[in-house]
GROMACS .gro file of N, CA and C in nm:
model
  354
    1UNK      N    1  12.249  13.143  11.055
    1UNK     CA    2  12.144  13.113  10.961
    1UNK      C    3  12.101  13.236  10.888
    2UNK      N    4  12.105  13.211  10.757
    2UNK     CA    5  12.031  13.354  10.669
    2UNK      C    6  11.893  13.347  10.696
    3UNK      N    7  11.809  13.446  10.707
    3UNK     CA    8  11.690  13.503  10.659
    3UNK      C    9  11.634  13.497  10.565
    4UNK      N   10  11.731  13.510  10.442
    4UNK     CA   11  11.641  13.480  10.289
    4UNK      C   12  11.593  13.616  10.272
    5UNK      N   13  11.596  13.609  10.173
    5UNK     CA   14  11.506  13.770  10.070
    5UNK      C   15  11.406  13.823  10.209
    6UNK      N   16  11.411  13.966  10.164
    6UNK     CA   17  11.314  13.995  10.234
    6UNK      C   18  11.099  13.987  10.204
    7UNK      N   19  11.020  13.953  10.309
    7UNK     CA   20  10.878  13.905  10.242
    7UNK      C   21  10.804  14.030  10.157
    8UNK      N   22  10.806  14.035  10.052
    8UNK     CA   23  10.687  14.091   9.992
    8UNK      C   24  10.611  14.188  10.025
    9UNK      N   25  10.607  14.285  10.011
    9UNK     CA   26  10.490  14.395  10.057
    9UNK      C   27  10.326  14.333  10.046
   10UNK      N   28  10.250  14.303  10.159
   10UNK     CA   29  10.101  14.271  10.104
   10UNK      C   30   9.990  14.424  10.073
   11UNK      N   31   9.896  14.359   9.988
   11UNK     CA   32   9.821  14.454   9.977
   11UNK      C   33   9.702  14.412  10.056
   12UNK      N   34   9.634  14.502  10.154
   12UNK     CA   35   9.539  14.471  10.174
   12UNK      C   36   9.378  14.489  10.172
   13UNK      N   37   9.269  14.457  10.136
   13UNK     CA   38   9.162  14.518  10.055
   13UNK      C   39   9.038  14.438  10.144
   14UNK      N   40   8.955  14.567  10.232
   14UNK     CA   41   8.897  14.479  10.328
   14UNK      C   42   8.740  14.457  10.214
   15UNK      N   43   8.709  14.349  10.273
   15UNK     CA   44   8.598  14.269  10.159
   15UNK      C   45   8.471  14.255  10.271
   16UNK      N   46   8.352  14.307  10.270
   16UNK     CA   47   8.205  14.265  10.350
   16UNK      C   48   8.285  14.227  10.546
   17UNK      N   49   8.333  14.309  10.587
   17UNK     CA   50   8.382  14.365  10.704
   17UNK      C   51   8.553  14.224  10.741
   18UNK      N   52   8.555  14.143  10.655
   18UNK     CA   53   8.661  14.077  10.645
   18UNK      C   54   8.790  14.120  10.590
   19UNK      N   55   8.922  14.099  10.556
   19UNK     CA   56   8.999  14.163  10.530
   19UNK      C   57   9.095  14.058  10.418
   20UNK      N   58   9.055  14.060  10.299
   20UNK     CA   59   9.160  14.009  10.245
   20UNK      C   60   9.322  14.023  10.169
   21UNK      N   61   9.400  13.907  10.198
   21UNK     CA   62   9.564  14.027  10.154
   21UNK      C   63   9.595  13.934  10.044
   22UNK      N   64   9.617  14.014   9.936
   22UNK     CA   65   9.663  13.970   9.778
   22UNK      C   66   9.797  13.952   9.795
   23UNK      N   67   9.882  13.823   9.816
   23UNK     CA   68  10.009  13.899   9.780
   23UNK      C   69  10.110  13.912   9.636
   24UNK      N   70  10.199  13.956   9.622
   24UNK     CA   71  10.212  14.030   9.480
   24UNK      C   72  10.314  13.914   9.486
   25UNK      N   73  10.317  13.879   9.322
   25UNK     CA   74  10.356  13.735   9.286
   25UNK      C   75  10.507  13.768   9.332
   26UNK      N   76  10.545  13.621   9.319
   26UNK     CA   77  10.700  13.601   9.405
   26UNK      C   78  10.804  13.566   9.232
   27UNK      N   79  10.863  13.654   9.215
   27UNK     CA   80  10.969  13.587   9.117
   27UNK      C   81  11.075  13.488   9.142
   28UNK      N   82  11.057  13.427   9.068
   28UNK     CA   83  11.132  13.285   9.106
   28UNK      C   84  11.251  13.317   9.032
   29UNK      N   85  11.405  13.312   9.045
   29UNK     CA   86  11.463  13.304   8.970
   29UNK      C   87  11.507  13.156   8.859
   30UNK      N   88  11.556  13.189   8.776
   30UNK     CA   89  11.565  13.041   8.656
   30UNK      C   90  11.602  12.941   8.727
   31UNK      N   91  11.600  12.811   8.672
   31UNK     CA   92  11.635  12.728   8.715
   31UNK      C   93  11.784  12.637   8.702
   32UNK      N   94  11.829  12.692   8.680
   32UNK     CA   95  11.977  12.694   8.654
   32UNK      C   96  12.052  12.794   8.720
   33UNK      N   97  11.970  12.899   8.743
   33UNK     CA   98  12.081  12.976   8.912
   33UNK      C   99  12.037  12.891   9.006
   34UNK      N  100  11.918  12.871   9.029
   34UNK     CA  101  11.889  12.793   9.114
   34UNK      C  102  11.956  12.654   9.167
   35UNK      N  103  11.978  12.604   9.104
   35UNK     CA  104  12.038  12.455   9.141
   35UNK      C  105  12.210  12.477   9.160
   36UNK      N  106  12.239  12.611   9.048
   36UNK     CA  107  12.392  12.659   9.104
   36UNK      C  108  12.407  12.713   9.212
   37UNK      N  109  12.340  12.798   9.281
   37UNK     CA  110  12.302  12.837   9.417
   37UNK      C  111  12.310  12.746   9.522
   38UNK      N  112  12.190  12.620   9.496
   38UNK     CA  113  12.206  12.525   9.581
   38UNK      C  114  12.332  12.417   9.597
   39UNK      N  115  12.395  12.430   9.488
   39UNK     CA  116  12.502  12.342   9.479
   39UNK      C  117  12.628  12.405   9.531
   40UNK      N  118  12.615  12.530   9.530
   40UNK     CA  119  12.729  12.597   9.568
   40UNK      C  120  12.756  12.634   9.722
   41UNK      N  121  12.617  12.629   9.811
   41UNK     CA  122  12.652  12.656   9.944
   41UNK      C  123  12.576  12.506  10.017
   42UNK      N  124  12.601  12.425  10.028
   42UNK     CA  125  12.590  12.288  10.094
   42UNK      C  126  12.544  12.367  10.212
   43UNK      N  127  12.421  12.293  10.299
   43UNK     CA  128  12.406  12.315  10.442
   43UNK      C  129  12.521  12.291  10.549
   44UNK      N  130  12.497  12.334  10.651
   44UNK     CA  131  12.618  12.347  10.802
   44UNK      C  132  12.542  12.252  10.888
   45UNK      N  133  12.665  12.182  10.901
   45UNK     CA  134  12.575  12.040  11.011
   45UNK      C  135  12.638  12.094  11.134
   46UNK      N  136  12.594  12.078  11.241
   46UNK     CA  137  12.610  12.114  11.395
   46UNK      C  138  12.562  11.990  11.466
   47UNK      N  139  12.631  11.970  11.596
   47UNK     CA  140  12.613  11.895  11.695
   47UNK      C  141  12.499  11.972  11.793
   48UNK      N  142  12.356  11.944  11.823
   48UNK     CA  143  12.321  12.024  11.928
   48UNK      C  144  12.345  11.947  12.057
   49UNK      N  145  12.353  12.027  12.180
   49UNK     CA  146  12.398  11.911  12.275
   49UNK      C  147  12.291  11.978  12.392
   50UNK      N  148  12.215  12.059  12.352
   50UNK     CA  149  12.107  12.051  12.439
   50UNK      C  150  12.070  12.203  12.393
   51UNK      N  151  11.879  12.222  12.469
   51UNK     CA  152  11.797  12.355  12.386
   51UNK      C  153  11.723  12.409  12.541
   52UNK      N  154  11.804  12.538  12.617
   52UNK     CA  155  11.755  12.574  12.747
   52UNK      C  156  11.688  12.669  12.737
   53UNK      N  157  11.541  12.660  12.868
   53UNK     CA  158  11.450  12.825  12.858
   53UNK      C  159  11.554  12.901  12.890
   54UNK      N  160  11.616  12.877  12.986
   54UNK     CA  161  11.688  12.966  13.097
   54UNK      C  162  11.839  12.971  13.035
   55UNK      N  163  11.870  13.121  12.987
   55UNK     CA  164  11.970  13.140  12.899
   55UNK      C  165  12.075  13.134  12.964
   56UNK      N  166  12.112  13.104  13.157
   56UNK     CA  167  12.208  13.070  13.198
   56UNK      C  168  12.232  12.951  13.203
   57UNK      N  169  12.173  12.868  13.199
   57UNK     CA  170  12.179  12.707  13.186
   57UNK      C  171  12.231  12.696  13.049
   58UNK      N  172  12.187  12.759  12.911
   58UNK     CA  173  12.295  12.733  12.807
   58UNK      C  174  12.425  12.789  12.814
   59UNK      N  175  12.441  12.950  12.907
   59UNK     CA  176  12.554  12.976  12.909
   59UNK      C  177  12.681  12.876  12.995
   60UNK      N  178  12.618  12.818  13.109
   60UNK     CA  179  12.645  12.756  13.173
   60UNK      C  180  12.711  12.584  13.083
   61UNK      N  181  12.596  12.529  13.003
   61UNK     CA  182  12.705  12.430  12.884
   61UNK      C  183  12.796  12.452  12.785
   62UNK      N  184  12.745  12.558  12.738
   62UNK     CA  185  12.880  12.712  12.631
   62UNK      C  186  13.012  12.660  12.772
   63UNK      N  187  12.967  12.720  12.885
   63UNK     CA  188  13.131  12.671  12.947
   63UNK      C  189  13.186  12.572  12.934
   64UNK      N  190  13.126  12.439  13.001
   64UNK     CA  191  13.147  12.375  13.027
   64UNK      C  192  13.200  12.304  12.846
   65UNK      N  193  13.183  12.296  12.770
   65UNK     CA  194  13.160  12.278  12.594
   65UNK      C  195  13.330  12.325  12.578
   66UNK      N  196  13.370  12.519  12.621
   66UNK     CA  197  13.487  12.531  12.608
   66UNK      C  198  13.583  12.498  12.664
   67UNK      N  199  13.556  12.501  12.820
   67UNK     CA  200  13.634  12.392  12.902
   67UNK      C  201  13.664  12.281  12.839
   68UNK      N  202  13.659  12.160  12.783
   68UNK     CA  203  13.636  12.107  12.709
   68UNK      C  204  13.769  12.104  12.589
   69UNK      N  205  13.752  12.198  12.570
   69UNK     CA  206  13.863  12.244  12.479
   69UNK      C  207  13.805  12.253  12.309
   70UNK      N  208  13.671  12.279  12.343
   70UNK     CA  209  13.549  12.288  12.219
   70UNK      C  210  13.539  12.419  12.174
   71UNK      N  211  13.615  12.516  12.142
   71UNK     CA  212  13.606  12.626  12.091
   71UNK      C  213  13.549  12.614  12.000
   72UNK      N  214  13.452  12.582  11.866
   72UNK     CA  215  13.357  12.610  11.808
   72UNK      C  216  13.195  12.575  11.841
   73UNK      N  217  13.222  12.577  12.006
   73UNK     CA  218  13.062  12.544  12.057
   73UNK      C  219  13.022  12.710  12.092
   74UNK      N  220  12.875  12.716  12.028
   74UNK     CA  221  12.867  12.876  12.045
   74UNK      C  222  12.662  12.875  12.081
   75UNK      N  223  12.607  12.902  12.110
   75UNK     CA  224  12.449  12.966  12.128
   75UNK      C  225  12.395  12.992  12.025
   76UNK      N  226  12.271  12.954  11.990
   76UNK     CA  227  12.163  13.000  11.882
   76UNK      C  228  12.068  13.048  11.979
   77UNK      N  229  12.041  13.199  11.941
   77UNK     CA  230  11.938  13.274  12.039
   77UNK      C  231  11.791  13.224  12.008
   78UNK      N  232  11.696  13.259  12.064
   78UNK     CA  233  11.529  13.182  12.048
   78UNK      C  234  11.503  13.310  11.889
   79UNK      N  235  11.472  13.221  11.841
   79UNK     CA  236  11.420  13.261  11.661
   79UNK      C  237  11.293  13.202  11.647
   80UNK      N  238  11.199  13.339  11.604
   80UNK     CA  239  11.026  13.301  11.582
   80UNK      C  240  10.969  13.281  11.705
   81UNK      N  241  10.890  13.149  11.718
   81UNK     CA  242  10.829  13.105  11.851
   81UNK      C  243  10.864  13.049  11.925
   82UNK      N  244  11.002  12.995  11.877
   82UNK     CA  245  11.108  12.927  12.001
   82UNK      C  246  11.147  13.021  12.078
   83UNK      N  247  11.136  12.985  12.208
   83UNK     CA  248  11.162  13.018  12.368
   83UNK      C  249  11.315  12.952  12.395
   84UNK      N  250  11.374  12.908  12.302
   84UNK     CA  251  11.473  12.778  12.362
   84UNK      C  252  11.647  12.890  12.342
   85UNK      N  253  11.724  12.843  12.390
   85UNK     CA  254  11.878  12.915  12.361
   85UNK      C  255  11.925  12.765  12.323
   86UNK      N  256  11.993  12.731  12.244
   86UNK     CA  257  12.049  12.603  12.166
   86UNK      C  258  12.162  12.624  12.180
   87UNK      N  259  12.232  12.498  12.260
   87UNK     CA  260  12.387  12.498  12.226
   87UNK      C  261  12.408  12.421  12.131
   88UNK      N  262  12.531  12.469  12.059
   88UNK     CA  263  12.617  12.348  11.917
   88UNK      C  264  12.724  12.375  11.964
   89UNK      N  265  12.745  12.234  11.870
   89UNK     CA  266  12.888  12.244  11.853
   89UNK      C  267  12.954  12.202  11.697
   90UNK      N  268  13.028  12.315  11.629
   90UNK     CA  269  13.051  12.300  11.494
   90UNK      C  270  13.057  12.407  11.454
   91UNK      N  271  13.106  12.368  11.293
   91UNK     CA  272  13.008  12.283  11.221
   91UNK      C  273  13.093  12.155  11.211
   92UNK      N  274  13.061  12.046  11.104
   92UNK     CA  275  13.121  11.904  11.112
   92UNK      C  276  13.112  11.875  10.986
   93UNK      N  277  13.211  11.871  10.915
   93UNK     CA  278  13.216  11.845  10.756
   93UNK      C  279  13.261  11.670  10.733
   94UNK      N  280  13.245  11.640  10.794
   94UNK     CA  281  13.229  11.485  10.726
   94UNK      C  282  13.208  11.388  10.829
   95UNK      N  283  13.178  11.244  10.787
   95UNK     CA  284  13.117  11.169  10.904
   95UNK      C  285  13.193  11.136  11.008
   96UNK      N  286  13.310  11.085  10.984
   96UNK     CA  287  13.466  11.083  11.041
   96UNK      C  288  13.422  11.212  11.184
   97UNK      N  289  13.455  11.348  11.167
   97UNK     CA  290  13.462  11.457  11.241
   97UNK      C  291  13.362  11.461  11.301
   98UNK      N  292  13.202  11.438  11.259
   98UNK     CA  293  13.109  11.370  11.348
   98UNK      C  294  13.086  11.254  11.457
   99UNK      N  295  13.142  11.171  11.400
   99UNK     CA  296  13.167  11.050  11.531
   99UNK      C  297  13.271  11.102  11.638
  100UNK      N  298  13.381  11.177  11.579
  100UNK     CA  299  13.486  11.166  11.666
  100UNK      C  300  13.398  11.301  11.784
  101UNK      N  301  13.355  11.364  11.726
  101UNK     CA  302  13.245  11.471  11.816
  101UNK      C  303  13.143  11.473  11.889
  102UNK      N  304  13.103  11.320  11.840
  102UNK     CA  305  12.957  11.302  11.925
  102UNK      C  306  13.031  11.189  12.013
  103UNK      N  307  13.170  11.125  12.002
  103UNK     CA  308  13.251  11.024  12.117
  103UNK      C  309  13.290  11.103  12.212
  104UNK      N  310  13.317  11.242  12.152
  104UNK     CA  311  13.360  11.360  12.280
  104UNK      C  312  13.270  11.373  12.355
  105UNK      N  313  13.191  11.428  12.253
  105UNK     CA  314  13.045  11.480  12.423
  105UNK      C  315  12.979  11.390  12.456
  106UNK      N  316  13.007  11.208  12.431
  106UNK     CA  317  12.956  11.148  12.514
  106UNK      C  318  13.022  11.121  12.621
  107UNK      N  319  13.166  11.140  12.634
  107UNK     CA  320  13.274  11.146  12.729
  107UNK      C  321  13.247  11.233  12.815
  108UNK      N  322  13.163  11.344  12.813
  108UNK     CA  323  13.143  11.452  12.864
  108UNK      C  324  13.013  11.437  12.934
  109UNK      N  325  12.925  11.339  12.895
  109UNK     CA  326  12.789  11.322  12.984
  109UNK      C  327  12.680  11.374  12.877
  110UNK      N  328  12.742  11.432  12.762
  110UNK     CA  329  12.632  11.459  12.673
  110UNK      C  330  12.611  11.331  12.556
  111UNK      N  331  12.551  11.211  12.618
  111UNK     CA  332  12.578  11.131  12.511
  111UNK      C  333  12.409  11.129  12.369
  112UNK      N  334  12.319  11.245  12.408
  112UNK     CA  335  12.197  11.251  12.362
  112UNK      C  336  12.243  11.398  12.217
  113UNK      N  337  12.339  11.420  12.235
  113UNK     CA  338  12.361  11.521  12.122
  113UNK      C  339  12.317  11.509  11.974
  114UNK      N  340  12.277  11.596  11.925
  114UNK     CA  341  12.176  11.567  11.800
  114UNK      C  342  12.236  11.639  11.675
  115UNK      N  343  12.246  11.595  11.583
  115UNK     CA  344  12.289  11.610  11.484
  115UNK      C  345  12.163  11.721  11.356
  116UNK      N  346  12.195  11.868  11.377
  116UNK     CA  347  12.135  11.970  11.309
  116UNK      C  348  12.188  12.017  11.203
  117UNK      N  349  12.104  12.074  11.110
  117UNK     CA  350  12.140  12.155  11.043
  117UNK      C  351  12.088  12.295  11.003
  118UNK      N  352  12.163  12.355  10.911
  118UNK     CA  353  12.133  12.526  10.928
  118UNK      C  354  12.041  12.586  10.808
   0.00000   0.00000   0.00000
């Protein structure tokens, strides 16, 4: 997953013992890169097949996923305020490659796998 631009420098200017932050306007680019941008990188769909505190319990389905013979099942580390380690599996470019993926890991005992994107 990208990050996106980096945020803005704030200014901050404390006001009657409060603190207020101006932030400095955001340039938008036109709207015609824009929609070429969006048209040009389509989102990444992923299978999640489960989201563990305990980062051996995801390493532990990462195995069991390649066992499997699932070599594009890989970990999303905890990002922001998520506590969670996320297994996927993918990505899955059409609906076809999705069913046949979510018939696998229901074969496998994962029949609750959820369909994400990036």
């Amino acid at each position: 997953p990208s990050a996106g631009p980096p945020a803005p420098a704030l200014d901050a200017t404390p006001v009657a013992a409060a603190l207020v932050v101006q932030p400095e306007p955001i340039e938008q680019p036109p709207p015609a890169l824009s929609a070429a941008v969006s048209a040009a990188v389509p989102p990444a769909f992923y299978l999640q097949t489960g989201a563990f505190a305990d980062p051996a319990n995801a390493a532990h389905e990462l195995e069991r996923l390649r066992a499997a013979g699932l070599a594009s099942a890989f970990i999303v580390p905890p990002e922001g305020k998520s506590q969670l380690y996320r297994v996927r599996v993918g990505p899955v470019g059409s609906v076809a490659e999705y069913d046949a993926l979510a018939a696998q890991l229901a074969g496998l005992g994962m029949p609750d796998a959820r369909l994400v994107s990036d």
